[in-house]
Amino acid sequence: MLSTMQDEPLSLATLLRYASTFVGDSTVSTWTGTGVRTMTYRELGADAARLANALRELGIGIGDRVGTFMWNNNEHMVAYIAAPAMGAVLHALNIRLFPEQLVYVANHAEDQVVLVDGTLLPMFAQYLPNLKTVRHVIVVNGDASTLSAPEGVKVHDYTELLAAQPDTYDFPIIDERSAAAMCYTSGTTGDPKGVVYSHRSNWLHAMQVCSPSSMGFSGADNVLAIVPLFHANAWGLPYAALMSGASLLMPDRFLQPGPLLEMMAAQQPTFAAAVPTIWGGMLAGLAAHPQDITHLRSVVVGGSAVPPSMMRAFEEKHGVRILHAWGMTETSPLGSVAHPPAGVTGEDEWAYRYTQGRFPASVQARLVADDGSVVPNDGASLGELEVRGPWITGSYYSPDGAEVDPEKFDDGWLRTGDVGKISRDGYLTLVDRSKDVIKSGGEWISSVDLENAVMGHPAVAEAAVIGVPDEKWDERPLVAIVLAEGAEAKADELRDFLADKFAKWQLPERWTFIAEVPKTSVGKFDKKRLRAQYADGDLTVTTLS
Amino acid sequence: MLSTMQDEPLSLATLLRYASTFVGDSTVSTWTGTGVRTMTYRELGADAARLANALRELGIGIGDRVGTFMWNNNEHMVAYIAAPAMGAVLHALNIRLFPEQLVYVANHAEDQVVLVDGTLLPMFAQYLPNLKTVRHVIVVNGDASTLSAPEGVKVHDYTELLAAQPDTYDFPIIDERSAAAMCYTSGTTGDPKGVVYSHRSNWLHAMQVCSPSSMGFSGADNVLAIVPLFHANAWGLPYAALMSGASLLMPDRFLQPGPLLEMMAAQQPTFAAAVPTIWGGMLAGLAAHPQDITHLRSVVVGGSAVPPSMMRAFEEKHGVRILHAWGMTETSPLGSVAHPPAGVTGEDEWAYRYTQGRFPASVQARLVADDGSVVPNDGASLGELEVRGPWITGSYYSPDGAEVDPEKFDDGWLRTGDVGKISRDGYLTLVDRSKDVIKSGGEWISSVDLENAVMGHPAVAEAAVIGVPDEKWDERPLVAIVLAEGAEAKADELRDFLADKFAKWQLPERWTFIAEVPKTSVGKFDKKRLRAQYADGDLTVTTLS
């Protein structure tokens, strides 16, 4: 039996029309270093129409990719909604990628046009000669004449381009499963992989961001989007703001703690979103120059795990509630958010808030063991987190139709590569990456848990734990220790230190003392190199009996 | 270009699985008159599985209609989610329909099985012989043996039926556009018309109910559902509660102000939903026996316009915020909700809160004039409200495929039959029903505005305004006045009383004095009968020059 409901597609063109009329008085503002440039959503709608007209004149049609190489600002928001609303596909390029990766993703996505911030022109100029599909560059807030373009590439000035266009556009309503935007993962191994969001997925995801179970946006909010628009679908902030009528505050290139705090003092945002590093910097800034930040009703932090000490410092010293969240480019990115259950208080509440949180109804989640069996949500059993749902990717983008990394998908579920446990009441706690977890006799040992525990010993500066082959148990942990300057500790002493924190079978026998833990370009432990050093026999290993 | 997102259907089976696991500790509770019967969502999931198994044994399959004839209680919630989750179609019968209407809708929907509350058995027993398609009656909380069933109808006891079944069921994921539930309009003219909600529409609508722009449900809520589950898709409360992990509080048959207030004192709900009549009764109850009701963070009122005095009394005397909302069976039912814009205070804020509110992004709205042109959202121009969107009906249910009332649909939009204006910032104010608005020389005059204004005269007890034919202006208003007991007033005096409240061309010339305004069975002004009396020459009309 079919329903009688209208078959109305979920469409970002509808969202743009709504935002620029029904909530047209809401605003997006960009910090200039001393104040803000503000446009209403009504003006945003007019500029989006001008940009769409201009892009059409440049030959952009349904499904063509429109790149951006920009800070978070008003003009970036115009592109963010104009491109998908006209049926094109927004591709916000990560300005922090290594040059070869940036060139790779722009070519892989076949970006036809790129909007570039004036301040980023020198950087972009280096990449441009290697961008094979780009035909037009639109310079925003800069001097277009300073860019020398290769043969066949035209350079335009954003303001001039828009000034020549009408402020209306007949934005088409296309199939809701059509591409709206794309984002590449910045995986540490292999080439970046593309994820293509749809109108449907972005609409549903924006509704979820608005839910109090996630970020709870409403027209009363002024949302500070520190997370870059190119990072993991901008955490859904732009479309959720347009949907709820929340206003947006954009930091542009002023991302240091000092300017961010100055902007917050002046603009009093009610909500903010950024990775832990930014909040760590803010805490230090606030310690040096105290400032009331209770205008923030809440702050969402994701991208990597938030240290509990940071959450407590924000709440206890500054009266601001940090929401811990989990997500990834492949999941749009929400994901779970750690709102504690009703009625839970004190340390119990904190324990819930330290978790990665609870999933919304639209994101199905399960934990899967090595043998493919689903493990129970009992708060103890570990498994790889798998998710599915209407805003979870089902594949990676492939221009030629060849499957990319099919092993990342398991019968309709996305394998996240994260290992964790889920409590009976649905809260996720991640303990490791699946490639780092140690599989010992059919049981899993979290390398991260061992690292955190042993780093609590005063003699230990840093510790990295990897799984190494073991004849009896398949794998056992090897602990690589960097001693604190001038400190001394033996392997057996360190193992004794762990004895009351782990089950006996989890305690490591193999220890090595090294000068430093190898690190990736972004400062994470490079366990791949550590494994190679072990395999090559470069490490001196003590084995306790 | 297609997206890489998973093609995961929106499904109430997924919702049930989520609610009974990830938020399985949340509860639904039913008031017993002295306390509550409570079940967790985990137990709700188990009972839903038992009911689904039982229904399958009774021959219910995908698309078959499962009727309910019940108060709001735990068992009704079990049926509300079990039936759609198993692919059947929930049809909550309005226990307050006239007998012939009840029989009509149950036969029209072809209900196969009906769950009936024990307390409603005597009433249902009268209808049962006329229900042509019902093969099974399941008696909930009552004595099944008291029901004498016609030939071919089997009577079952709910508790016994469920006890015999396993507590798991492999709920199928079906096409999201499949029917999930149906509801009939209780239109004052003609036969009731059926609206069939889909899994998709109910899912999206539940997400919207959870949004702070609508009701803002979260796991911290305890939602008192006074609005009957059979009324306009239960305003979306059941599925939104399951989605957000809000707990539900059900009043069962205890719908008088005294028991409702007693239940509220005991159960401290954070949110409640009901029509204005209920809240009016509560206000009177609170005046007689004061009680703290500030546990209610907010209350949503819809179904008919809320008197401003009631909104102010709740806020000023009891500290509870009333949310005015508009919707109809055809719109799932949300609809607009009157949250004022950020930063608006005092009387300006009240003015926004008296409106029917603002639409969410998923509900497109426009005002259309008689000639089919769209009128601007300028806060003044009147038009018939038309809406479209994924949870707006695109037709009425027709068992034989014949179109029902096609004139209610306009090129993909639903014609609501409501006439109003929309402000530049998107707030809807309804002024009349389209069949009652007076179309004078191409301009519209609100009959309701004239009625409300003239009823402000001390000599007037009641007034009803209808449009009557006029040679020059097509239509002009006729005011039918019921004088207050012992009072006297002439037509010209009453017109003078209106002179500073309306434009000169809107002032009525035609007046008639009557003993009482004819009323419908639910107490509304019956303008159809008034028009017939005028057409038949039964009214003595004074025409002022």
Coordinates of C-alpha atoms in Angstrom, one line a residue, chain A residues 112-490:
Chain A
Q112 CA 36.1 22.8 -13.2
V113 CA 36.3 26.1 -11.4
V114 CA 37.8 27.1 -8.1
L115 CA 37.0 30.0 -5.9
V116 CA 40.2 31.2 -4.1
D117 CA 40.7 33.6 -1.2
G118 CA 43.0 36.5 -2.0
T119 CA 45.2 35.7 1.0
L120 CA 45.6 32.1 -0.3
L121 CA 46.5 33.1 -3.9
P122 CA 50.3 32.7 -3.5
M123 CA 49.8 29.1 -2.2
F124 CA 47.2 28.3 -4.9
A125 CA 49.4 29.7 -7.6
Q126 CA 51.9 26.9 -7.0
Y127 CA 49.2 24.2 -7.5
L128 CA 47.4 25.7 -10.4
P129 CA 49.8 24.6 -13.2
N130 CA 49.1 21.0 -12.1
L131 CA 45.3 21.2 -11.9
K132 CA 44.3 19.4 -15.1
T133 CA 40.5 20.1 -15.2
V134 CA 40.3 23.7 -13.8
R135 CA 39.2 26.2 -16.5
H136 CA 38.2 29.1 -14.3
V137 CA 39.6 30.7 -11.1
I138 CA 37.5 33.1 -9.2
V139 CA 39.5 35.3 -6.8
V140 CA 37.6 36.4 -3.7
N141 CA 38.7 39.5 -1.8
G142 CA 42.0 39.7 -3.6
D143 CA 43.8 41.0 -6.6
A144 CA 43.0 38.7 -9.5
S145 CA 45.7 40.3 -11.6
T146 CA 48.4 38.9 -9.4
L147 CA 47.6 35.4 -10.5
S148 CA 49.3 34.3 -13.7
A149 CA 47.2 31.6 -15.1
P150 CA 48.3 28.8 -17.4
E151 CA 47.0 28.6 -20.9
G152 CA 43.3 27.8 -21.0
V153 CA 42.5 29.0 -17.5
K154 CA 40.6 32.3 -17.0
V155 CA 40.9 34.3 -13.9
H156 CA 37.9 36.3 -12.6
D157 CA 37.2 38.7 -9.8
Y158 CA 34.4 37.5 -7.5
T159 CA 32.9 41.0 -6.9
E160 CA 33.0 42.0 -10.6
L161 CA 31.6 38.7 -11.6
L162 CA 28.6 38.9 -9.3
A163 CA 27.9 42.5 -10.0
A164 CA 27.2 41.7 -13.6
Q165 CA 24.5 39.1 -12.7
P166 CA 20.8 39.2 -11.7
D167 CA 19.9 38.4 -8.1
T168 CA 17.5 35.6 -9.0
Y169 CA 18.0 32.2 -10.4
D170 CA 15.6 29.4 -11.0
F171 CA 17.3 26.8 -8.8
P172 CA 16.3 23.3 -10.0
I173 CA 14.8 20.6 -7.8
I174 CA 16.8 17.5 -8.8
D175 CA 16.7 13.9 -7.6
E176 CA 17.5 13.9 -3.9
R177 CA 20.1 11.2 -4.4
S178 CA 22.1 13.5 -6.7
A179 CA 25.5 14.7 -5.6
A180 CA 25.5 18.0 -3.7
A181 CA 29.0 18.1 -2.3
M182 CA 32.2 16.1 -1.9
C183 CA 34.9 15.8 0.6
Y184 CA 38.1 13.8 0.6
T185 CA 39.4 11.9 3.6
S186 CA 42.9 12.8 4.7
G187 CA 43.8 9.2 5.5
T188 CA 47.4 8.6 6.7
T189 CA 47.8 5.8 4.2
G190 CA 47.3 5.7 0.5
D191 CA 45.6 8.4 -1.7
P192 CA 42.8 10.5 -0.2
K193 CA 39.4 9.0 -0.9
G194 CA 36.4 10.9 -2.0
V195 CA 33.0 10.9 -0.4
V196 CA 30.0 12.4 -2.3
Y197 CA 27.2 13.7 -0.2
S198 CA 23.7 14.0 -1.7
H199 CA 20.9 16.5 -1.3
R200 CA 19.1 13.9 0.7
S201 CA 22.0 13.1 3.0
N202 CA 22.8 16.7 3.7
W203 CA 19.1 17.6 4.4
L204 CA 18.7 14.7 6.8
H205 CA 22.0 15.4 8.4
A206 CA 21.1 19.1 8.9
M207 CA 17.9 18.1 10.6
Q208 CA 19.9 15.9 12.9
V209 CA 22.4 18.7 13.7
C210 CA 19.4 20.8 14.7
S211 CA 18.1 18.1 17.1
P212 CA 18.8 18.7 20.8
S213 CA 20.3 15.2 20.8
S214 CA 23.0 16.6 18.6
M215 CA 23.7 20.3 18.5
G216 CA 20.2 21.7 19.0
F217 CA 20.3 24.7 16.6
S218 CA 17.5 27.2 16.7
G219 CA 16.8 30.7 15.5
A220 CA 18.1 31.9 18.8
D221 CA 21.7 30.7 18.0
N222 CA 24.7 32.5 16.8
V223 CA 27.0 29.6 15.7
L224 CA 30.7 30.1 15.6
A225 CA 32.1 27.8 12.9
I226 CA 35.8 27.4 13.7
V227 CA 35.9 24.0 12.1
P228 CA 36.9 24.7 8.5
L229 CA 34.2 24.4 5.8
F230 CA 36.5 22.0 4.0
H231 CA 36.7 19.7 7.0
A232 CA 34.4 16.7 7.0
N233 CA 31.4 18.4 5.4
A234 CA 31.9 21.4 7.8
W235 CA 30.3 19.1 10.5
G236 CA 26.9 20.0 8.9
L237 CA 26.9 23.5 10.4
P238 CA 26.2 25.6 7.2
Y239 CA 23.1 23.7 6.1
A240 CA 21.8 23.3 9.7
A241 CA 22.1 27.0 10.3
L242 CA 20.2 27.8 7.1
M243 CA 17.6 25.2 8.1
S244 CA 17.1 26.5 11.7
G245 CA 17.6 30.2 11.1
A246 CA 20.6 30.2 13.4
S247 CA 23.0 33.0 12.5
L248 CA 26.6 32.1 11.6
L249 CA 29.9 33.6 12.7
M250 CA 32.9 33.0 10.6
P251 CA 36.5 33.5 11.8
D252 CA 38.1 33.9 8.3
R253 CA 41.9 33.5 8.7
F254 CA 41.9 34.6 12.4
L255 CA 42.3 31.2 14.0
Q256 CA 44.8 31.9 16.8
P257 CA 43.4 31.9 20.4
G258 CA 43.8 35.7 20.8
P259 CA 41.8 36.8 17.8
L260 CA 39.2 34.1 18.4
L261 CA 38.7 35.3 22.0
E262 CA 38.5 38.9 20.8
M263 CA 35.9 37.9 18.2
M264 CA 33.9 36.0 20.8
A265 CA 33.9 38.9 23.2
A266 CA 32.6 41.2 20.4
Q267 CA 30.1 38.8 18.8
Q268 CA 28.9 36.7 21.8
P269 CA 28.3 33.5 19.9
T270 CA 26.0 30.9 21.6
F271 CA 27.6 27.8 20.1
A272 CA 30.9 26.9 18.7
A273 CA 32.5 24.0 16.9
A274 CA 36.2 23.1 16.6
V275 CA 38.8 20.3 17.1
P276 CA 40.4 19.8 20.6
T277 CA 43.6 21.6 19.6
I278 CA 41.8 24.9 19.1
W279 CA 40.0 24.6 22.5
G280 CA 43.3 23.8 24.2
G281 CA 44.7 27.0 22.8
M282 CA 41.7 28.9 24.0
L283 CA 42.0 27.5 27.5
A284 CA 45.6 28.8 27.6
G285 CA 44.5 32.1 26.2
L286 CA 41.8 32.4 28.8
A287 CA 44.2 31.6 31.6
A288 CA 46.5 34.5 30.5
H289 CA 43.6 36.9 29.9
P290 CA 40.4 35.9 31.7
Q291 CA 37.2 36.7 29.8
D292 CA 33.6 35.7 30.3
I293 CA 32.6 33.1 27.7
T294 CA 29.3 32.1 29.2
H295 CA 27.5 33.4 26.1
L296 CA 28.4 30.0 24.7
R297 CA 25.5 27.7 25.8
S298 CA 27.5 24.8 24.5
V299 CA 30.5 23.8 22.4
V300 CA 30.9 20.8 20.2
V301 CA 34.3 19.2 20.0
G302 CA 35.3 16.4 17.6
G303 CA 37.9 15.3 15.1
S304 CA 39.8 13.5 17.8
A305 CA 39.2 12.5 21.4
V306 CA 38.8 15.3 23.9
P307 CA 40.9 15.1 27.1
P308 CA 38.6 14.9 30.1
S309 CA 40.8 17.6 31.8
M310 CA 39.9 20.0 29.0
M311 CA 36.2 19.3 29.4
R312 CA 36.4 19.9 33.2
A313 CA 38.4 23.0 32.8
F314 CA 35.9 24.6 30.4
E315 CA 33.0 23.7 32.7
E316 CA 34.5 24.4 36.1
K317 CA 36.6 27.5 35.2
H318 CA 34.5 29.0 32.5
G319 CA 31.0 27.6 32.9
V320 CA 30.9 26.3 29.3
R321 CA 29.7 22.8 28.5
I322 CA 31.8 20.9 26.0
L323 CA 30.0 18.2 24.0
H324 CA 32.2 15.4 23.0
A325 CA 31.3 14.0 19.5
W326 CA 32.4 11.4 17.1
G327 CA 32.2 11.3 13.4
M328 CA 34.2 11.1 10.2
T329 CA 34.2 12.4 6.7
E330 CA 32.4 9.2 5.7
T331 CA 29.6 9.9 8.1
S332 CA 28.7 13.4 7.1
P333 CA 30.1 13.5 9.9
L334 CA 27.5 12.9 12.8
G335 CA 28.0 10.5 14.4
S336 CA 27.5 10.2 18.1
V337 CA 27.3 13.1 20.6
A338 CA 27.8 12.7 24.4
H339 CA 24.7 14.1 26.0
P340 CA 24.4 12.2 29.3
P341 CA 21.1 10.4 30.0
A342 CA 18.4 12.4 31.9
G343 CA 18.9 12.5 35.7
V344 CA 22.5 11.4 35.8
T345 CA 24.7 13.7 37.9
G346 CA 28.1 14.1 39.4
E347 CA 30.9 11.8 38.4
D348 CA 28.5 9.4 36.7
E349 CA 27.5 12.3 34.4
W350 CA 31.1 13.0 33.7
A351 CA 31.7 9.4 32.8
Y352 CA 29.0 9.6 30.2
R353 CA 30.3 12.8 28.9
Y354 CA 33.8 11.4 28.4
T355 CA 32.5 8.8 26.1
Q356 CA 32.1 9.3 22.3
G357 CA 28.3 9.6 23.0
R358 CA 25.1 8.1 21.7
F359 CA 24.0 7.7 18.1
P360 CA 20.9 9.3 16.7
A361 CA 18.1 7.0 15.4
S362 CA 19.3 7.6 11.8
V363 CA 22.7 6.1 12.4
Q364 CA 22.7 2.4 13.0
A365 CA 25.8 1.2 14.9
R366 CA 27.2 -2.2 15.7
L367 CA 30.4 -3.7 16.9
V368 CA 31.9 -6.6 14.9
A369 CA 34.6 -9.0 16.0
D370 CA 37.4 -10.4 13.9
D371 CA 35.3 -13.4 12.9
G372 CA 32.5 -11.1 11.6
S373 CA 30.2 -11.8 14.5
V374 CA 28.3 -8.9 16.1
V375 CA 29.3 -8.5 19.7
P376 CA 26.8 -7.4 22.3
N377 CA 26.4 -3.8 23.5
D378 CA 27.3 -4.7 27.1
G379 CA 29.8 -2.0 27.9
A380 CA 32.7 -4.4 27.8
S381 CA 32.9 -6.4 24.6
L382 CA 35.2 -4.8 22.0
G383 CA 34.6 -4.8 18.3
E384 CA 35.2 -2.7 15.2
L385 CA 32.5 0.0 15.0
E386 CA 30.3 -0.4 11.9
V387 CA 27.6 2.1 10.9
R388 CA 24.9 2.5 8.4
G389 CA 22.3 5.0 7.5
P390 CA 21.1 7.6 5.0
W391 CA 24.1 10.0 5.6
I392 CA 26.8 7.2 5.8
T393 CA 28.8 6.6 2.7
G394 CA 28.3 3.3 0.9
S395 CA 31.4 3.5 -1.2
Y396 CA 34.2 5.8 -2.2
Y397 CA 34.0 8.0 -5.2
S398 CA 35.4 6.4 -8.3
P399 CA 35.5 8.4 -11.6
D400 CA 35.8 5.2 -13.6
G401 CA 33.4 3.0 -11.7
A402 CA 36.2 0.8 -10.3
E403 CA 35.6 -0.1 -6.6
V404 CA 37.8 1.8 -4.2
D405 CA 38.7 0.0 -1.0
P406 CA 35.8 -2.4 -1.0
E407 CA 37.1 -4.0 2.2
K408 CA 35.9 -0.8 4.1
F409 CA 32.3 -2.0 3.5
D410 CA 30.7 -5.0 5.1
D411 CA 27.3 -6.0 3.7
G412 CA 25.9 -2.5 3.6
W413 CA 27.8 -1.2 6.7
L414 CA 30.7 1.1 6.7
R415 CA 33.7 -0.2 8.6
T416 CA 34.9 2.8 10.6
G417 CA 38.3 1.4 11.5
D418 CA 37.6 2.4 15.1
V419 CA 37.5 -0.2 17.9
G420 CA 35.4 0.3 20.9
K421 CA 32.6 -0.8 23.2
I422 CA 29.0 0.3 23.5
S423 CA 27.1 0.3 26.7
R424 CA 23.7 -1.2 27.2
D425 CA 22.2 2.3 27.0
G426 CA 24.0 3.0 23.7
Y427 CA 27.1 5.0 24.6
L428 CA 30.1 4.5 22.5
T429 CA 33.6 4.4 24.0
L430 CA 36.4 4.1 21.4
V431 CA 39.6 2.4 22.6
D432 CA 41.8 2.1 19.5
R433 CA 42.1 2.1 15.8
S434 CA 41.4 -1.4 14.4
K435 CA 44.8 -1.5 12.8
D436 CA 46.4 -0.8 16.2
V437 CA 44.4 -3.0 18.5
I438 CA 46.3 -6.1 19.6
K439 CA 44.6 -9.4 18.9
S440 CA 45.8 -11.8 21.6
G441 CA 44.4 -15.3 21.6
G442 CA 41.1 -14.2 20.2
E443 CA 40.8 -11.3 22.7
W444 CA 41.5 -7.6 22.0
I445 CA 43.8 -5.4 23.9
S446 CA 43.7 -1.7 23.4
S447 CA 47.1 -0.2 22.5
V448 CA 45.8 3.2 23.6
D449 CA 44.7 2.0 27.0
L450 CA 48.1 0.6 27.7
E451 CA 49.8 3.7 26.4
N452 CA 47.7 6.0 28.6
A453 CA 48.3 3.9 31.6
V454 CA 52.0 3.5 31.3
M455 CA 52.4 7.2 30.6
G456 CA 51.0 7.7 34.1
H457 CA 54.3 6.5 35.5
P458 CA 56.6 9.4 36.4
A459 CA 59.6 8.0 34.6
V460 CA 57.8 7.7 31.3
A461 CA 57.7 10.6 28.9
E462 CA 56.1 8.8 26.0
A463 CA 54.9 5.3 25.2
A464 CA 53.7 3.6 22.1
V465 CA 52.3 0.1 22.0
I466 CA 52.1 -2.1 18.9
G467 CA 51.1 -5.7 18.4
V468 CA 53.9 -8.0 17.4
P469 CA 53.6 -11.6 16.2
D470 CA 53.5 -14.3 18.8
E471 CA 53.5 -18.0 18.2
K472 CA 51.1 -19.0 20.9
W473 CA 48.8 -15.9 21.1
D474 CA 49.0 -14.7 17.4
E475 CA 49.8 -11.2 18.7
R476 CA 51.1 -9.7 21.9
P477 CA 51.8 -6.1 22.9
L478 CA 55.2 -4.5 22.6
V479 CA 55.6 -1.4 24.7
A480 CA 58.1 1.2 23.3
I481 CA 59.1 3.6 26.1
V482 CA 60.7 7.0 25.9
L483 CA 62.0 7.8 29.4
A484 CA 61.6 11.2 30.9
E485 CA 64.9 13.2 30.9
G486 CA 67.1 12.0 33.6
A487 CA 64.6 9.3 34.7
E488 CA 65.2 5.6 35.0
A489 CA 62.8 2.6 35.0
K490 CA 63.1 -1.0 34.2

